Amino acid sequence: MNTESAIERKRLYSLSPPALARLSICYQVALRAGEDGLESLSSAYLAGLLNVDETLVRKDMAVVGIVGRPRVGFPTGEILVRLKEILGLTQITDAILIGCGSLGSALLRYPGFAKYGLRIAAAFDSDHSIVGQHIGEYDVLPMEKCRSIIETFRIHVAILAVPANTAQEVTDWVISRGVIAIWNFAPVQLAVPQNVVIRNENLAVGLAQLIHQLKRSTGEQGSAL
Amino acid sequence: MNTESAIERKRLYSLSPPALARLSICYQVALRAGEDGLESLSSAYLAGLLNVDETLVRKDMAVVGIVGRPRVGFPTGEILVRLKEILGLTQITDAILIGCGSLGSALLRYPGFAKYGLRIAAAFDSDHSIVGQHIGEYDVLPMEKCRSIIETFRIHVAILAVPANTAQEVTDWVISRGVIAIWNFAPVQLAVPQNVVIRNENLAVGLAQLIHQLKRSTGEQGSAL
């Protein structure tokens, strides 16, 4: 390994989850800006979209080695190239998807994952009325085939779109077969060993926060009466 | 307004977003526990699922007025009843959904929203090949009808599942028509006035964090070589 990639690696590992979230959003903004023909993005513009201070945007950019120009901003092309490397989007990660109900089907049909470095290699369901269905580019496979696919293709990532009451069981099983990262869409908190990476997408939590804030904002208006 | 509901209101307004997220997960856990016939949940069990300290669970429960029993825990039924009130799930909030592509369709078919206090009143799309389609219980309406639905039914919440490059325009427009809360599934950060509540569900950010952690965990193993 040469020195440059060692530095790169260190940079990659030192990013905190919030910094990573900001950079990921900057990448999305730059993708859109590129499509719209914007050649540069100012730190003020990015700070506004991220709801953070400009200083933090400049710091983030400095950490990943993107150099801005005074009174112009950060070149869109450079943001795209650098963040694609830093976010690890130059390599594709294979995953399996388990659970092909309405949410799982939507994920299978979602064309945007490749842009963010993920490819769904195969999709599974335990419901035999769903197995064999053709969803997007996938034929839904029975759970019985899951083990051989994980082992043959050395799959490390599982996307779970199963019902809450089976999610833990499925999780334990895929981990026992070699999965080390879980992207969980089931509305439940899963217990996983410390060496397993887990990310929960819990729509119910988002919804509760939205409705709570809404009630607070309308309630506060009401309480002035 | 009587004193009790004034206290209730104060409690509701004083919840921080993280506390609200924890209580929302407790509610989900209690729903599942209820289905499984578990009569009580210990603070240790809840703390484990939430990945927080037991003390914090007890504090959260005390704030919302749920009383635990020594060596038994918090009664599942009481958690359900109290959190349903506290989270504002006893009233149903009406929303419209804009954008009926793959993600929007999945949201329309998702049967779980009512459980969390949301009802989708109508669904819209600007694509005339999608308008008129029957998705779940909905007929997709043309955007031209959106204004009258928002105004007639006094809709305050819009769920956006539109492409990134039209999301800001749609946002500005629904806000100008009276929407004050946006649940955004478009992969873009939206600018909204300060009085508008917004919640972003950004799958790309979640995915970037998952893949980054995965690379770090496998990379760290590799770097020991």
Tab-separated table of C-alpha atoms in Angstrom, chain A residues 187 202 204-205 208, chain B residues 19-35 41 46 50 61 66 76-90 112-117:
chain	number	residue	atom	x	y	z
A	187	PRO	CA	-40.041	-1.378	12.876
A	202	ASN	CA	-37.547	3.402	11.464
A	204	ALA	CA	-42.561	5.165	12.813
A	205	VAL	CA	-39.986	7.163	14.783
A	208	ALA	CA	-43.897	10.336	15.623
B	19	ALA	CA	-36.682	11.413	24.191
B	20	LEU	CA	-39.491	11.250	21.678
B	21	ALA	CA	-37.547	8.750	19.561
B	22	ARG	CA	-36.951	6.565	22.628
B	23	LEU	CA	-40.601	6.711	23.678
B	24	SER	CA	-41.707	5.948	20.149
B	25	ILE	CA	-39.497	2.836	20.123
B	26	CYS	CA	-40.794	1.854	23.594
B	27	TYR	CA	-44.292	2.117	22.162
B	28	GLN	CA	-43.355	-0.155	19.247
B	29	VAL	CA	-41.702	-2.641	21.606
B	30	ALA	CA	-44.771	-2.599	23.872
B	31	LEU	CA	-47.064	-3.193	20.866
B	32	ARG	CA	-45.047	-6.287	19.999
B	33	ALA	CA	-44.811	-7.382	23.645
B	34	GLY	CA	-48.586	-7.036	23.935
B	35	GLU	CA	-49.064	-9.280	20.894
B	41	LEU	CA	-41.205	-4.807	30.445
B	46	LEU	CA	-35.915	-1.592	27.353
B	50	LEU	CA	-32.648	1.264	23.099
B	61	MET	CA	-41.001	6.724	32.036
B	66	ILE	CA	-45.564	5.511	33.837
B	76	THR	CA	-47.151	-3.271	29.024
B	77	GLY	CA	-50.774	-2.110	29.004
B	78	GLU	CA	-49.917	1.092	30.847
B	79	ILE	CA	-47.033	1.838	28.460
B	80	LEU	CA	-49.413	1.433	25.520
B	81	VAL	CA	-52.170	3.605	26.957
B	82	ARG	CA	-49.884	6.379	28.256
B	83	LEU	CA	-47.601	6.573	25.236
B	84	LYS	CA	-50.531	6.542	22.857
B	85	GLU	CA	-51.734	9.720	24.581
B	86	ILE	CA	-48.284	11.280	24.960
B	87	LEU	CA	-47.265	10.589	21.363
B	88	GLY	CA	-50.547	12.052	20.161
B	89	LEU	CA	-51.700	8.819	18.519
B	90	THR	CA	-55.235	9.054	19.855
B	112	GLY	CA	-48.930	0.686	9.570
B	113	PHE	CA	-49.421	4.470	9.469
B	114	ALA	CA	-52.828	4.514	11.169
B	115	LYS	CA	-51.225	2.814	14.162
B	116	TYR	CA	-48.962	5.880	14.414
B	117	GLY	CA	-51.688	8.467	13.962
